[in-house]
Structure formats: structure tokens, C-alpha cells
């Protein structure tokens, strides 16, 4: 039979042991992240220079670069943002401010929750069957951007709804009392007040999209591209390029370029892969950082 | 006094008419509705494409649904073709199992630690940093698996092949730790303080309170986070495509290489298969299998959340 003091001492000991276990596990996880970053930097930094950023891929590792890959990533992200932000914010506003509580609304809600759980490669298969072959968009920047937009749509919708829901009801009532219509309330009050929360969600979603490889591989994005999409209004072969022609251009993106180099044998290509990985990580981490900062500022500023 | 020229009642009516029946308002509402309904079209598109490409696959003479489910070989790209999905499913389940064995204990322990053992300030710093683990692009994780984790494991056991399911699964597990830790922690923090205070008042220590009071009370949220993590692991592609070996093989030995459903789809997509060929259709047959697997997990998660929800 233990005395009361012994029972208390034992409990304290257990607490202390578990505190150390939790601390150790957290350090292991963060340490892995640190090792990953260190390993990437050590292998890739020597390769990362201006030539690497301004050269096309090449069969010789030392001459290869990521020009077409990062330009492709930027253009695909433009299409993704231009598609996913209006669609996602509009859907979020509708579900939060307009939708009546009925079976149709709950169907849309269940559907969005399920879409969020669909693996990204399934979106790629859908885009391959529908966008590439049925709609004849081809294996183009347009297809890639729209595919990733579909993929991140649930994230944007959920972020929009949460940001709008956080606005207290009395803000809406004050506006309605002054005779504002529903759209005026949304446009002049709800969207400006929730813009911080919405942009956090959008940036997180885009940071996920920029690292996505599988759906773009599935739609048939190329791995070897030694030209850039035609710039609008430039002259190619004596003909002026239209403003939207780049949308239909074949493309590659950073993660696909990295995947291509990872799967090749030899240390030279591994260094290229690491250097591409550094650029990719820099883009992802800086987007996440911006999102964290915005979120912290929104939380501190808002006092209803 | 010109404004009294219009009777008050008529003016009220005109204000109502102006706000209620504005065609612009109607059009905007309709536009927003279309955006919301669009998500249903995406699901419909997924189901349509998967079925419309998988049905012709099963219509081929050499393919039967029975063979698809029972044949122990998956060799659609060879001359001796076998179409048994089991090797891909076993590869998917094995890598998922390894990832789950890593992520669930670590993630749950960290969730307890963050929710019950550290100050809110520490938690607010650690949580977003941990979440960076799942923000790392998966192709970078694949690179990490074959350049750091697998070689380190080979030093421990020189017989291990470089491409094996264990290394891929472990790295995948690290990637999904934040899904478990953050979502479980949210669920634990939603447990009312009263319950903890009751436990402390009875003389319980922190660990006992965490395990016996907070854990059961937060079970629905914790279970949902587990399911989400499993569903992510099942659908994860690039880590296994790079690090797991890419040979479809019916094996439950984690030290061997194998292929998952997702890795097979990537492998085929990297090549140049003609639209409409049987090899092209196999990726949709594999995709439909994956779709139903993750759908089952998602529905199970929704059910668990409902079944074990505690309302305070």
C-alpha cells in the first residue's frame, strides 16, 4: 500500500517522464525537417546560380537549368489562382450568407467535404479524361492550372466560410438596418472584414498547389521542355502572338523537373534535383510564412 | 416642401421594391449559387471519367472482374499480361500501415503534450512550425527518402535494397504527423476545462487526466484526425513513386520494394501511352480502386465523428 505522498510523487514522475517524451518527439519531428533542409542545401547550393535559373534542361547535368520549369510553375499558378479564388470565394459566400438550410445545401456541403479527401492523383485522372481529351484543352498550361484549381477549391471554400462566419451577426444587422441589400452587405462589409482570413487560406492552398506533382504528371505535362510559352504580342516566325496563346502551350513545372532529375542515376543529376528542391522549398516556405504572419496580424487586430 | 408631394406609403413601397426585386441582386445570387454547385460538377466529372474509362477496360476479353480481384500478378505493360489489382493494393496498404505506425503514436503524443503539458505561448509557436512538415512538397520528401533515410537504413542492414517500402512509409508517416497532432490537439482543447478541473480536484495528475478524461472526451475528433491521416497516406503519390521501388509485387515484407496504386499511375503516365489502349485504361481501373478505398475511409471518418461525438 502506497502512502499519499508516494502516490503524488509517482504521479509527478509520470508527468515529468511524459513531458520529456513529448518534447523528444517534437524535437525529432522538427529535427527531421532540419536534416531535410540541411541535406537539400548541402547538395544543391553549389549548383544554384544564375545560370541554373536561366538555362533550359539539358542531357548534360552541369549545363541543365530550371528556366522552363519555374516559368511553367508561375504561369500554372496564375491560372490556378485566377480560377480557384473567384470560384472558391463565391461558393463560400453563397454557402455562408445566401444558402437556405435544405437538402440541396447539405448535398453541396457533404460533397465539398468529400472532395477535400479525394487524392490529388484522382484529380489528375479526371483532368486527363475530361479536360485533355473531352474538352480538347490538350496537355497545356490551361489544363494544368484548372486541374490544380479544382484540387484546392475545397480549401479556399472552407477558409472563406470560416473567415465570414467569424464576423459577428451585429455587423450584418447594422448594415441591413441602414437599408443595405444582401450583396452590399457582402461586398462592403463581409468581404473586407474577412479578407485576412481568406487570403491566409488562399496562400496556404496555393503553396500546396505549387508543390503538387502527381496530377500534372497524370495529365501528361512534359518533363523535357526547351522553350518558353509565347509571350503575348511578341513576334514568332513573323506572326504576332495572341494574348491568350500561352495558355495552350505545353509546359513543365518545378516539382516535375525535380522528379525527373531524382529518378536519374548519378550524383550530378542529384545535385540538380536538390537545387530545384531548394527553389521549390523557398517558394513553399515563404508562402507559408506570409500566411502565418497574416493570420497572426488578423488575430491581434480584430476586436469586435 | 417638395418631398411631401409623394405620399409616404408609396415611397415605402418603392424602397421595398427597389431592394427586393433588383435584378442585379438576383443575378449575383444566381452567380454565387453556380459557383457553389460547381463543386458538385467536379465530383460528377471524377465519377464520370473513372467509370467511362474503367468500363471499357473490363469489357476487354482478357480482363474479368474476378481476375482483377483475385489474380496475384499485375503486369499490364509486359507481353504476358496479368490484371490482378492485389499487388498494387497490398503495396498501398503496406506503405500506409508503416506510415500509420509512425504517425499515429507520434502525432497523438505530441497532441497530448501540446494540449495538456505546455503553455499556450509555446503551443502557438510549435504548432505552425510542426505544420510545415505537411507543407513540404512530396517530391522533396521522395528525394529525402532515397538520399538520407534509405541509405541510413542500409548502414544498419546492408542487405536492404535502396528502394523499399519501409523507407517510403516512414517518410510518409513523418509527413502526416501534423494532420494527427494538430487536429487531435484542436479536439482536445475543445474539451471543457470543467472536466479537467474535476479530475485534478480528485487528485489525478496531468497524464492520468489526459489519458482518462481528455482522451475519451475528444475521441470523435481524434478518430477523425486518424482517418484523415490514413486517407492521405493511401492517396500519397510522389514519395512512394520515388522511394518504394515500382515493381508490383504481392508481398507483406516491408523491407522489399513494391508498387502502390498511385505509383503505378505515375509510372504509366510518365510514358507515352496511346489514348484508348488497354494500358491507358488500366490507370483508370487502378484509379477507381483508389477512389473507392479513400471514399470508404472518408465515410468511416464521418460516421465515427457522428457516433462518438460528445456534446457539452
Coordinates of C-alpha atoms in Angstrom, one line a residue:
Chain A
X1 CA 0.0 0.0 0.0
X2 CA 1.5 3.3 -1.1
X3 CA 1.2 6.4 1.1
X4 CA -0.4 9.6 -0.2
X5 CA 3.0 11.2 -0.7
X6 CA 4.2 8.2 -2.7
X7 CA 1.2 8.3 -4.9
X8 CA 1.7 12.0 -5.6
X9 CA 5.4 11.5 -6.2
X10 CA 4.7 8.7 -8.6
X11 CA 2.1 10.9 -10.5
X12 CA 4.6 13.7 -10.7
X13 CA 7.3 11.4 -12.0
X14 CA 4.9 10.1 -14.7
X15 CA 4.1 13.7 -15.7
X16 CA 7.7 14.6 -15.9
X17 CA 8.5 11.5 -18.0
X18 CA 5.7 12.2 -20.4
X19 CA 6.7 15.8 -20.7
X20 CA 10.2 14.6 -21.8
X21 CA 8.6 12.1 -24.2
X22 CA 6.5 14.8 -25.8
X23 CA 9.5 17.1 -26.0
X24 CA 11.7 14.5 -27.6
X25 CA 9.1 13.5 -30.2
X26 CA 8.6 17.2 -31.1
X27 CA 12.3 17.7 -31.4
X28 CA 12.6 14.5 -33.6
X29 CA 10.0 15.8 -36.0
X30 CA 11.5 19.3 -36.2
X31 CA 15.0 17.8 -36.3
X32 CA 13.9 15.7 -39.4
X33 CA 12.7 18.9 -41.0
X34 CA 16.1 20.5 -40.2
X35 CA 18.0 17.5 -41.6
X36 CA 15.9 17.6 -44.7
X37 CA 16.6 21.3 -45.3
X38 CA 20.3 20.9 -44.4
X39 CA 20.7 17.9 -46.8
X40 CA 18.9 19.8 -49.6
X41 CA 21.1 22.9 -49.1
X42 CA 24.4 21.0 -48.8
X43 CA 23.7 19.0 -52.0
X44 CA 22.0 21.8 -54.1
X45 CA 23.5 25.1 -53.1
X46 CA 26.7 24.7 -55.1
X47 CA 24.6 24.1 -58.2
X48 CA 22.3 27.1 -57.5
X49 CA 23.4 30.1 -59.5
X50 CA 22.1 32.5 -62.1
X51 CA 22.9 30.1 -65.0
X52 CA 20.8 27.4 -63.3
X53 CA 17.8 29.7 -63.2
X54 CA 18.2 30.9 -66.8
X55 CA 19.0 27.7 -68.6
X56 CA 16.8 25.1 -70.2
X57 CA 17.0 21.4 -69.1
X58 CA 19.9 19.5 -70.8
X59 CA 21.2 16.0 -71.2
X60 CA 24.4 17.2 -69.5
X61 CA 23.7 17.7 -65.8
X62 CA 26.2 20.6 -65.4
X63 CA 24.5 22.6 -68.2
X64 CA 20.9 21.9 -67.2
X65 CA 18.7 24.6 -65.6
X66 CA 15.2 25.2 -64.5
X67 CA 14.1 28.2 -66.7
X68 CA 11.2 26.4 -68.3
X69 CA 10.2 24.8 -65.0
X70 CA 9.9 27.9 -62.9
X71 CA 8.3 29.9 -65.7
X72 CA 5.8 27.0 -66.1
X73 CA 5.2 26.9 -62.3
X74 CA 4.5 30.7 -62.2
X75 CA 2.1 30.5 -65.2
X76 CA 0.2 27.5 -63.9
X77 CA -0.1 29.2 -60.6
X78 CA -1.6 32.3 -62.3
X79 CA -4.3 30.2 -64.0
X80 CA -4.9 28.3 -60.7
X81 CA -5.3 31.5 -58.7
X82 CA -7.5 33.1 -61.3
X83 CA -9.8 30.1 -61.3
X84 CA -9.8 29.0 -57.7
X85 CA -10.1 32.3 -55.9
X86 CA -13.2 33.7 -57.6
X87 CA -14.9 30.3 -57.6
X88 CA -14.0 29.4 -54.1
X89 CA -14.8 32.7 -52.5
X90 CA -18.1 32.9 -54.4
X91 CA -19.1 29.4 -53.3
X92 CA -18.0 30.2 -49.7
X93 CA -20.1 33.4 -49.7
X94 CA -23.1 31.6 -51.1
X95 CA -23.0 28.8 -48.5
X96 CA -22.5 31.1 -45.6
X97 CA -24.8 34.1 -46.5
X98 CA -27.3 33.0 -49.1
X99 CA -28.0 29.3 -48.8
X100 CA -31.1 28.1 -47.1
X101 CA -30.9 25.1 -44.8
X102 CA -32.3 22.3 -47.1
X103 CA -31.2 19.0 -48.6
X104 CA -29.6 20.7 -51.6
X105 CA -27.3 22.9 -49.4
X106 CA -26.3 19.9 -47.3
X107 CA -25.6 17.9 -50.5
X108 CA -23.2 20.6 -51.6
X109 CA -21.6 20.7 -48.1
X110 CA -21.1 16.9 -48.0
X111 CA -19.8 17.0 -51.5
X112 CA -17.1 19.6 -50.6
X113 CA -16.1 17.7 -47.5
X114 CA -15.6 14.6 -49.7
X115 CA -13.7 16.4 -52.4
X116 CA -11.2 17.5 -49.8
X117 CA -10.5 13.9 -49.1
X118 CA -10.0 12.8 -52.7
X119 CA -6.3 12.0 -53.5
X120 CA -4.7 14.5 -55.8
X121 CA -3.9 11.9 -58.4
X122 CA -7.6 11.2 -58.9
X123 CA -8.0 14.9 -59.9
X124 CA -5.2 14.2 -62.5
X125 CA -7.1 11.3 -63.9
X126 CA -10.3 13.4 -64.1
X127 CA -8.5 16.2 -65.9
X128 CA -6.9 13.7 -68.3
X129 CA -10.2 12.2 -69.3
X130 CA -12.3 15.4 -69.2
X131 CA -10.1 18.4 -69.9
X132 CA -7.4 16.9 -72.1
X133 CA -9.5 14.5 -74.3
X134 CA -13.2 15.6 -74.0
X135 CA -12.8 19.4 -73.9
X136 CA -9.6 19.2 -76.0
X137 CA -7.6 21.7 -73.9
X138 CA -4.6 19.5 -74.6
X139 CA -1.7 19.0 -72.3
X140 CA -1.5 22.7 -71.7
X141 CA -0.9 25.3 -69.1
X142 CA -4.7 25.9 -69.0
X143 CA -5.3 22.2 -68.2
X144 CA -2.6 22.2 -65.5
X145 CA -3.8 25.4 -63.9
X146 CA -7.5 24.4 -63.9
X147 CA -6.7 20.9 -62.5
X148 CA -4.8 22.4 -59.6
X149 CA -7.6 24.9 -59.1
X150 CA -10.1 22.0 -58.7
X151 CA -7.8 20.4 -56.3
X152 CA -7.5 23.4 -53.9
X153 CA -11.1 24.6 -54.3
X154 CA -12.3 22.9 -51.1
X155 CA -9.5 24.6 -49.1
X156 CA -10.5 28.0 -50.5
X157 CA -14.2 27.4 -49.8
X158 CA -13.6 26.2 -46.2
X159 CA -11.3 29.2 -45.5
X160 CA -13.8 31.7 -46.9
X161 CA -16.6 30.2 -44.9
X162 CA -14.7 30.2 -41.6
X163 CA -13.5 33.8 -42.1
X164 CA -17.0 35.0 -42.9
X165 CA -18.5 33.0 -40.0
X166 CA -16.1 34.7 -37.6
X167 CA -17.8 38.1 -38.3
X168 CA -20.4 38.8 -35.5
X169 CA -24.0 38.9 -36.6
X170 CA -24.5 42.5 -35.4
X171 CA -22.2 43.8 -38.1
X172 CA -24.7 42.4 -40.7
X173 CA -27.7 43.7 -38.8
X174 CA -26.3 47.2 -38.6
X175 CA -25.8 47.3 -42.4
X176 CA -29.2 45.8 -43.1
X177 CA -30.8 48.4 -40.8
X178 CA -29.3 51.1 -42.9
X179 CA -31.0 49.7 -45.9
X180 CA -28.1 47.8 -47.5
X181 CA -29.0 44.9 -49.8
X182 CA -27.6 41.5 -49.2
X183 CA -24.9 41.9 -51.9
X184 CA -24.0 45.4 -50.5
X185 CA -23.5 43.8 -47.1
X186 CA -21.3 41.1 -48.6
X187 CA -19.3 43.4 -50.8
X188 CA -18.9 46.4 -48.5
X189 CA -18.6 44.7 -45.1
X190 CA -18.2 40.9 -45.0
X191 CA -15.5 40.5 -47.7
X192 CA -13.3 43.4 -46.5
X193 CA -13.5 42.2 -42.9
X194 CA -12.7 38.6 -43.8
X195 CA -10.1 39.4 -46.4
X196 CA -7.3 38.5 -43.9
X197 CA -8.7 35.1 -43.2
X198 CA -9.5 34.4 -46.8
X199 CA -6.0 35.4 -48.0
X200 CA -4.4 33.1 -45.4
X201 CA -6.4 30.2 -46.8
X202 CA -5.7 31.1 -50.4
X203 CA -2.0 31.4 -49.8
X204 CA -1.9 28.0 -48.0
X205 CA -3.9 26.5 -50.8
X206 CA -1.5 27.9 -53.5
X207 CA 1.5 26.7 -51.6
X208 CA 0.1 23.3 -51.7
X209 CA -0.7 23.6 -55.4
X210 CA 2.8 24.7 -56.3
X211 CA 4.3 21.6 -54.8
X212 CA 1.9 19.2 -56.5
X213 CA 3.4 16.8 -58.9
X214 CA 1.1 13.8 -59.3
X215 CA -1.9 15.3 -61.0
X216 CA 0.3 17.2 -63.5
X217 CA 2.3 14.1 -64.4
X218 CA -1.0 12.3 -64.9
X219 CA -2.4 14.9 -67.4
X220 CA 0.8 14.4 -69.3
X221 CA 2.9 17.5 -68.5
X222 CA 6.2 17.1 -70.3
X223 CA 9.5 16.6 -68.5
X224 CA 11.7 18.0 -71.1
X225 CA 10.8 21.4 -72.4
X226 CA 13.5 23.6 -74.1
X227 CA 11.4 26.6 -74.9
X228 CA 9.1 29.1 -73.2
X229 CA 5.4 29.7 -73.9
X230 CA 5.0 32.5 -76.4
X231 CA 4.8 35.9 -74.7
X232 CA 1.6 37.9 -75.6
X233 CA 2.1 40.3 -78.6
X234 CA 5.6 39.1 -79.3
X235 CA 6.5 38.1 -82.8
X236 CA 7.2 34.4 -83.5
X237 CA 8.1 33.5 -87.1
X238 CA 6.8 36.7 -88.5
X239 CA 3.4 36.4 -86.7
X240 CA 2.1 38.4 -83.7
X241 CA 1.2 36.1 -80.8
X242 CA -2.3 36.5 -79.3
X243 CA -2.8 37.5 -75.7
X244 CA -4.0 34.1 -74.6
X245 CA -1.9 31.8 -76.7
X246 CA 0.4 30.9 -73.8
X247 CA -2.5 29.2 -72.2
X248 CA -2.4 26.4 -74.8
X249 CA 1.4 25.9 -74.7
X250 CA 2.9 22.7 -73.4
X251 CA 4.7 23.1 -70.1
X252 CA 6.6 21.6 -67.2
X253 CA 6.7 22.7 -63.6
X254 CA 9.4 22.7 -60.9
X255 CA 8.3 19.6 -59.0
X256 CA 8.1 17.6 -62.2
X257 CA 11.6 18.8 -63.2
X258 CA 12.9 17.8 -59.8
X259 CA 11.1 14.4 -60.1
X260 CA 12.7 13.8 -63.5
X261 CA 16.2 14.5 -62.1
X262 CA 15.6 12.4 -58.9
X263 CA 14.8 9.4 -61.0
X264 CA 18.0 9.6 -63.0
X265 CA 21.1 7.8 -61.7
X266 CA 24.3 9.8 -60.9
X267 CA 25.3 12.4 -58.4
X268 CA 25.3 15.3 -61.0
X269 CA 21.6 15.0 -61.5
X270 CA 21.0 14.5 -57.8
X271 CA 22.7 17.9 -57.3
X272 CA 20.3 19.4 -59.9
X273 CA 17.4 17.8 -58.1
X274 CA 18.5 19.3 -54.8
X275 CA 18.9 22.7 -56.3
X276 CA 15.5 22.6 -57.8
X277 CA 14.2 21.4 -54.5
X278 CA 15.7 24.4 -52.8
X279 CA 13.9 26.8 -55.1
X280 CA 10.7 24.8 -54.6
X281 CA 11.1 24.8 -50.8
X282 CA 11.9 28.5 -50.8
X283 CA 8.6 29.2 -52.6
X284 CA 6.5 26.9 -50.4
X285 CA 8.0 28.0 -47.1
X286 CA 7.9 31.7 -47.9
X287 CA 4.2 31.4 -48.8
X288 CA 3.5 29.6 -45.6
X289 CA 5.4 32.2 -43.6
X290 CA 3.4 35.0 -45.2
X291 CA 0.2 33.1 -44.3
X292 CA 1.3 32.7 -40.7
X293 CA 2.2 36.4 -40.4
X294 CA -1.2 37.5 -41.9
X295 CA -3.0 35.1 -39.5
X296 CA -1.2 36.4 -36.5
X297 CA -1.9 40.1 -37.5
X298 CA -5.5 39.4 -38.1
X299 CA -5.9 37.8 -34.8
X300 CA -4.2 40.6 -33.0
X301 CA -6.0 43.4 -34.8
X302 CA -9.6 42.2 -34.8
X303 CA -11.5 43.2 -31.7
X304 CA -15.2 43.2 -32.5
Chain B
X1 CA -41.8 71.1 -49.2
X2 CA -41.5 69.2 -52.5
X3 CA -40.6 65.9 -50.9
X4 CA -44.1 65.6 -49.4
X5 CA -45.6 65.6 -52.8
X6 CA -45.2 61.8 -52.9
X7 CA -47.4 60.1 -50.3
X8 CA -45.3 58.3 -47.6
X9 CA -46.9 54.9 -48.2
X10 CA -45.9 55.0 -51.9
X11 CA -42.3 55.9 -51.0
X12 CA -42.0 53.0 -48.6
X13 CA -43.3 50.7 -51.3
X14 CA -40.8 52.0 -53.7
X15 CA -37.9 51.4 -51.3
X16 CA -39.1 47.8 -50.8
X17 CA -39.5 47.3 -54.5
X18 CA -36.0 48.7 -55.1
X19 CA -34.3 46.4 -52.6
X20 CA -36.3 43.2 -53.1
X21 CA -36.6 42.9 -56.8
X22 CA -33.4 44.4 -58.0
X23 CA -32.4 42.3 -61.0
X24 CA -28.7 42.8 -60.2
X25 CA -29.2 41.2 -56.7
X26 CA -30.9 38.2 -58.3
X27 CA -28.2 37.8 -60.8
X28 CA -25.5 37.9 -58.2
X29 CA -27.2 35.4 -56.0
X30 CA -27.6 33.1 -59.1
X31 CA -23.9 33.5 -59.9
X32 CA -22.8 32.6 -56.4
X33 CA -25.1 29.6 -56.5
X34 CA -23.5 28.4 -59.7
X35 CA -20.1 28.7 -58.0
X36 CA -21.3 26.5 -55.1
X37 CA -22.9 24.0 -57.4
X38 CA -19.7 23.8 -59.5
X39 CA -18.1 21.6 -56.8
X40 CA -20.8 19.0 -57.4
X41 CA -19.8 19.1 -61.1
X42 CA -16.3 18.3 -60.1
X43 CA -17.4 15.2 -58.3
X44 CA -19.6 14.3 -61.1
X45 CA -16.7 14.7 -63.5
X46 CA -14.5 12.5 -61.4
X47 CA -17.1 9.7 -61.2
X48 CA -17.9 10.0 -64.9
X49 CA -14.3 9.8 -66.1
X50 CA -13.4 7.0 -63.8
X51 CA -16.4 4.9 -64.8
X52 CA -16.4 5.8 -68.5
X53 CA -12.7 4.7 -68.9
X54 CA -12.8 1.8 -66.5
X55 CA -15.9 0.1 -68.0
X56 CA -14.2 -0.4 -71.5
X57 CA -11.3 -1.8 -69.6
X58 CA -13.4 -4.5 -68.0
X59 CA -15.1 -5.1 -71.4
X60 CA -11.8 -6.5 -72.8
X61 CA -11.7 -10.2 -73.4
X62 CA -8.5 -10.8 -71.3
X63 CA -9.9 -8.9 -68.3
X64 CA -12.5 -10.1 -65.9
X65 CA -13.7 -8.6 -62.7
X66 CA -12.9 -11.9 -61.0
X67 CA -9.3 -11.9 -62.3
X68 CA -9.0 -8.2 -61.4
X69 CA -9.8 -9.0 -57.8
X70 CA -8.1 -12.4 -57.4
X71 CA -5.1 -12.6 -59.8
X72 CA -1.9 -12.3 -57.9
X73 CA 0.0 -10.6 -60.7
X74 CA -0.2 -7.1 -62.2
X75 CA 1.7 -7.0 -65.5
X76 CA -0.3 -4.9 -68.0
X77 CA 2.9 -3.5 -69.5
X78 CA 4.5 -6.9 -70.3
X79 CA 3.7 -9.2 -73.1
X80 CA 2.4 -11.8 -70.6
X81 CA -0.4 -9.6 -69.3
X82 CA -2.0 -10.2 -65.9
X83 CA -4.6 -7.8 -64.5
X84 CA -4.8 -8.6 -60.8
X85 CA -5.0 -5.4 -58.7
X86 CA -4.0 -7.2 -55.5
X87 CA -0.2 -6.4 -55.7
X88 CA -0.9 -2.7 -56.0
X89 CA -3.5 -2.8 -53.2
X90 CA -1.0 -4.7 -51.0
X91 CA 1.7 -2.2 -51.7
X92 CA -0.7 0.7 -50.9
X93 CA -1.8 -0.9 -47.7
X94 CA 1.7 -1.8 -46.5
X95 CA 3.1 1.7 -47.0
X96 CA 0.0 3.1 -45.4
X97 CA 0.4 0.7 -42.4
X98 CA 4.0 1.7 -41.9
X99 CA 3.2 5.4 -42.2
X100 CA 0.3 5.0 -39.7
X101 CA 2.6 3.1 -37.2
X102 CA 4.9 6.2 -37.3
X103 CA 2.3 9.0 -37.4
X104 CA -0.4 7.9 -35.0
X105 CA 1.7 7.3 -31.9
X106 CA 4.0 10.3 -32.5
X107 CA 1.1 12.6 -33.5
X108 CA -1.1 11.6 -30.6
X109 CA 1.7 12.0 -28.1
X110 CA 2.6 15.5 -29.5
X111 CA -1.1 16.4 -29.4
X112 CA -1.3 15.5 -25.7
X113 CA 1.9 17.3 -25.0
X114 CA 0.8 20.5 -26.8
X115 CA -2.7 20.5 -25.3
X116 CA -2.1 19.4 -21.7
X117 CA 1.6 19.9 -20.9
X118 CA 2.9 23.2 -22.4
X119 CA 1.9 26.8 -22.1
X120 CA -0.3 28.4 -24.7
X121 CA 2.6 30.5 -25.9
X122 CA 4.8 27.5 -26.6
X123 CA 1.9 25.8 -28.3
X124 CA 1.2 28.8 -30.6
X125 CA 4.8 28.7 -31.8
X126 CA 5.3 24.9 -32.1
X127 CA 2.0 24.2 -33.9
X128 CA 2.6 26.2 -37.1
X129 CA 6.2 25.1 -37.2
X130 CA 5.1 21.4 -37.0
X131 CA 2.5 22.0 -39.7
X132 CA 5.4 22.9 -42.0
X133 CA 6.1 19.2 -42.1
X134 CA 3.0 18.6 -44.2
X135 CA 3.7 21.7 -46.3
X136 CA 6.9 20.3 -47.7
X137 CA 6.3 19.2 -51.4
X138 CA 6.1 15.4 -51.5
X139 CA 8.6 15.2 -54.3
X140 CA 11.1 16.8 -51.9
X141 CA 10.2 14.1 -49.4
X142 CA 10.8 11.5 -52.0
X143 CA 14.3 12.9 -52.6
X144 CA 14.8 12.9 -48.8
X145 CA 13.8 9.3 -48.6
X146 CA 16.3 8.0 -51.1
X147 CA 19.2 10.3 -50.2
X148 CA 19.0 10.2 -46.4
X149 CA 16.6 7.7 -44.8
X150 CA 17.1 4.7 -47.1
X151 CA 21.0 5.0 -47.1
X152 CA 20.9 5.4 -43.3
X153 CA 18.8 2.2 -43.0
X154 CA 21.2 0.4 -45.4
X155 CA 24.1 1.2 -43.0
X156 CA 22.1 -0.6 -40.3
X157 CA 21.2 -3.5 -42.5
X158 CA 23.4 -3.8 -45.6
X159 CA 21.0 -6.4 -47.3
X160 CA 18.3 -3.8 -47.6
X161 CA 17.6 -2.6 -51.1
X162 CA 17.7 1.2 -51.7
X163 CA 14.2 1.3 -52.8
X164 CA 12.0 -0.3 -50.2
X165 CA 8.5 0.2 -48.6
X166 CA 9.9 0.8 -45.1
X167 CA 11.8 4.0 -46.0
X168 CA 8.9 5.3 -48.1
X169 CA 6.4 4.5 -45.3
X170 CA 8.5 6.1 -42.6
X171 CA 8.9 9.4 -44.5
X172 CA 5.2 9.3 -45.4
X173 CA 4.5 8.9 -41.7
X174 CA 6.5 12.0 -40.8
X175 CA 4.6 13.9 -43.4
X176 CA 1.2 13.1 -41.9
X177 CA 2.2 13.7 -38.3
X178 CA 0.8 17.2 -38.4
X179 CA -2.6 16.0 -39.6
X180 CA -2.8 13.9 -36.4
X181 CA -1.1 16.3 -34.0
X182 CA -2.9 19.5 -35.0
X183 CA -6.4 18.1 -35.5
X184 CA -6.2 15.9 -32.3
X185 CA -5.0 18.9 -30.4
X186 CA -7.9 21.0 -31.6
X187 CA -10.2 18.3 -30.4
X188 CA -8.5 18.0 -27.1
X189 CA -8.6 21.7 -26.5
X190 CA -12.3 21.8 -27.2
X191 CA -12.9 19.6 -24.1
X192 CA -14.3 21.9 -21.4
X193 CA -11.9 22.9 -18.6
X194 CA -14.6 21.7 -16.1
X195 CA -13.8 18.1 -16.9
X196 CA -10.1 18.6 -16.3
X197 CA -10.7 20.5 -13.1
X198 CA -13.0 17.7 -11.8
X199 CA -10.2 15.3 -12.5
X200 CA -7.5 17.4 -10.8
X201 CA -9.8 18.0 -7.9
X202 CA -9.9 14.2 -7.4
X203 CA -6.2 14.3 -7.1
X204 CA -5.3 13.0 -10.6
X205 CA -2.0 14.0 -12.2
X206 CA -1.7 15.5 -15.7
X207 CA -1.0 12.3 -17.5
X208 CA -3.9 10.5 -15.9
X209 CA -6.2 13.4 -16.7
X210 CA -5.0 13.4 -20.3
X211 CA -5.4 9.7 -20.8
X212 CA -8.6 9.0 -18.8
X213 CA -10.6 12.2 -19.1
X214 CA -9.4 14.3 -22.1
X215 CA -8.8 11.4 -24.5
X216 CA -12.3 9.8 -24.2
X217 CA -13.9 13.2 -24.3
X218 CA -12.1 14.2 -27.5
X219 CA -12.3 10.7 -29.1
X220 CA -14.5 11.7 -32.0
X221 CA -12.1 14.4 -33.1
X222 CA -9.1 12.3 -32.6
X223 CA -10.6 9.4 -34.6
X224 CA -11.5 11.8 -37.4
X225 CA -7.8 13.0 -37.5
X226 CA -6.6 9.4 -37.7
X227 CA -8.9 8.7 -40.6
X228 CA -7.8 11.8 -42.4
X229 CA -4.2 10.8 -41.9
X230 CA -4.8 7.3 -43.2
X231 CA -6.7 8.7 -46.2
X232 CA -3.8 11.0 -47.0
X233 CA -1.3 8.1 -46.8
X234 CA -3.4 5.9 -49.1
X235 CA -3.6 8.6 -51.7
X236 CA 0.0 9.9 -51.4
X237 CA 1.9 9.5 -54.6
X238 CA 5.3 11.0 -55.1
X239 CA 7.1 9.6 -52.0
X240 CA 6.1 6.1 -53.0
X241 CA 6.7 6.7 -56.7
X242 CA 10.3 7.8 -56.0
X243 CA 11.3 5.6 -53.0
X244 CA 9.2 2.4 -52.9
X245 CA 10.6 0.6 -55.9
X246 CA 7.9 0.5 -58.5
X247 CA 7.7 -3.3 -59.0
X248 CA 4.1 -4.6 -58.5
X249 CA 4.7 -7.5 -56.1
X250 CA 2.3 -9.2 -53.7
X251 CA 4.3 -9.1 -50.6
X252 CA 3.9 -8.0 -47.0
X253 CA 7.6 -7.8 -46.3
X254 CA 8.3 -4.1 -45.6
X255 CA 12.0 -4.4 -46.5
X256 CA 11.1 -5.3 -50.1
X257 CA 10.3 -2.9 -52.9
X258 CA 6.8 -2.8 -54.3
X259 CA 4.4 -0.5 -56.2
X260 CA 1.3 1.3 -54.9
X261 CA -1.8 2.2 -56.9
X262 CA -0.7 5.8 -57.1
X263 CA 2.9 5.0 -58.1
X264 CA 1.7 2.7 -60.9
X265 CA -0.5 5.6 -62.3
X266 CA 2.5 7.9 -62.2
X267 CA 4.8 5.3 -63.8
X268 CA 2.4 4.8 -66.7
X269 CA 1.7 8.5 -67.1
X270 CA 5.4 9.2 -67.5
X271 CA 5.5 7.0 -70.5
X272 CA 3.6 7.8 -73.7
X273 CA 0.6 5.5 -74.0
X274 CA -1.9 6.0 -76.8
X275 CA -5.4 7.2 -75.7
X276 CA -7.8 4.4 -75.6
X277 CA -5.3 1.5 -75.4
X278 CA -5.8 -1.2 -72.7
X279 CA -2.6 0.0 -70.9
X280 CA -4.1 3.5 -70.8
X281 CA -7.3 2.2 -69.4
X282 CA -5.5 0.3 -66.6
X283 CA -4.7 3.6 -64.8
X284 CA -8.4 4.4 -64.6
X285 CA -9.2 0.9 -63.3
X286 CA -6.4 1.5 -60.7
X287 CA -7.8 5.0 -60.0
X288 CA -11.3 3.8 -59.4
X289 CA -10.0 1.2 -56.9
X290 CA -8.1 4.0 -55.1
X291 CA -11.2 6.3 -55.2
X292 CA -13.3 3.7 -53.5
X293 CA -10.7 3.0 -50.9
X294 CA -10.3 6.6 -49.9
X295 CA -14.1 7.1 -50.1
X296 CA -14.6 4.2 -47.7
X297 CA -12.1 5.8 -45.3
X298 CA -13.7 9.2 -45.6
X299 CA -17.2 7.9 -44.9
X300 CA -15.9 5.8 -42.0
X301 CA -14.4 9.0 -40.6
X302 CA -17.6 10.9 -40.9
X303 CA -19.5 8.1 -39.3
X304 CA -17.0 7.8 -36.4
X305 CA -17.2 11.6 -35.8
X306 CA -21.0 11.3 -35.5
X307 CA -21.0 8.2 -33.5
X308 CA -18.6 9.3 -30.8
X309 CA -19.5 13.0 -30.7
X310 CA -19.8 14.3 -27.2
X311 CA -21.9 17.4 -26.8
X312 CA -21.3 19.8 -23.9

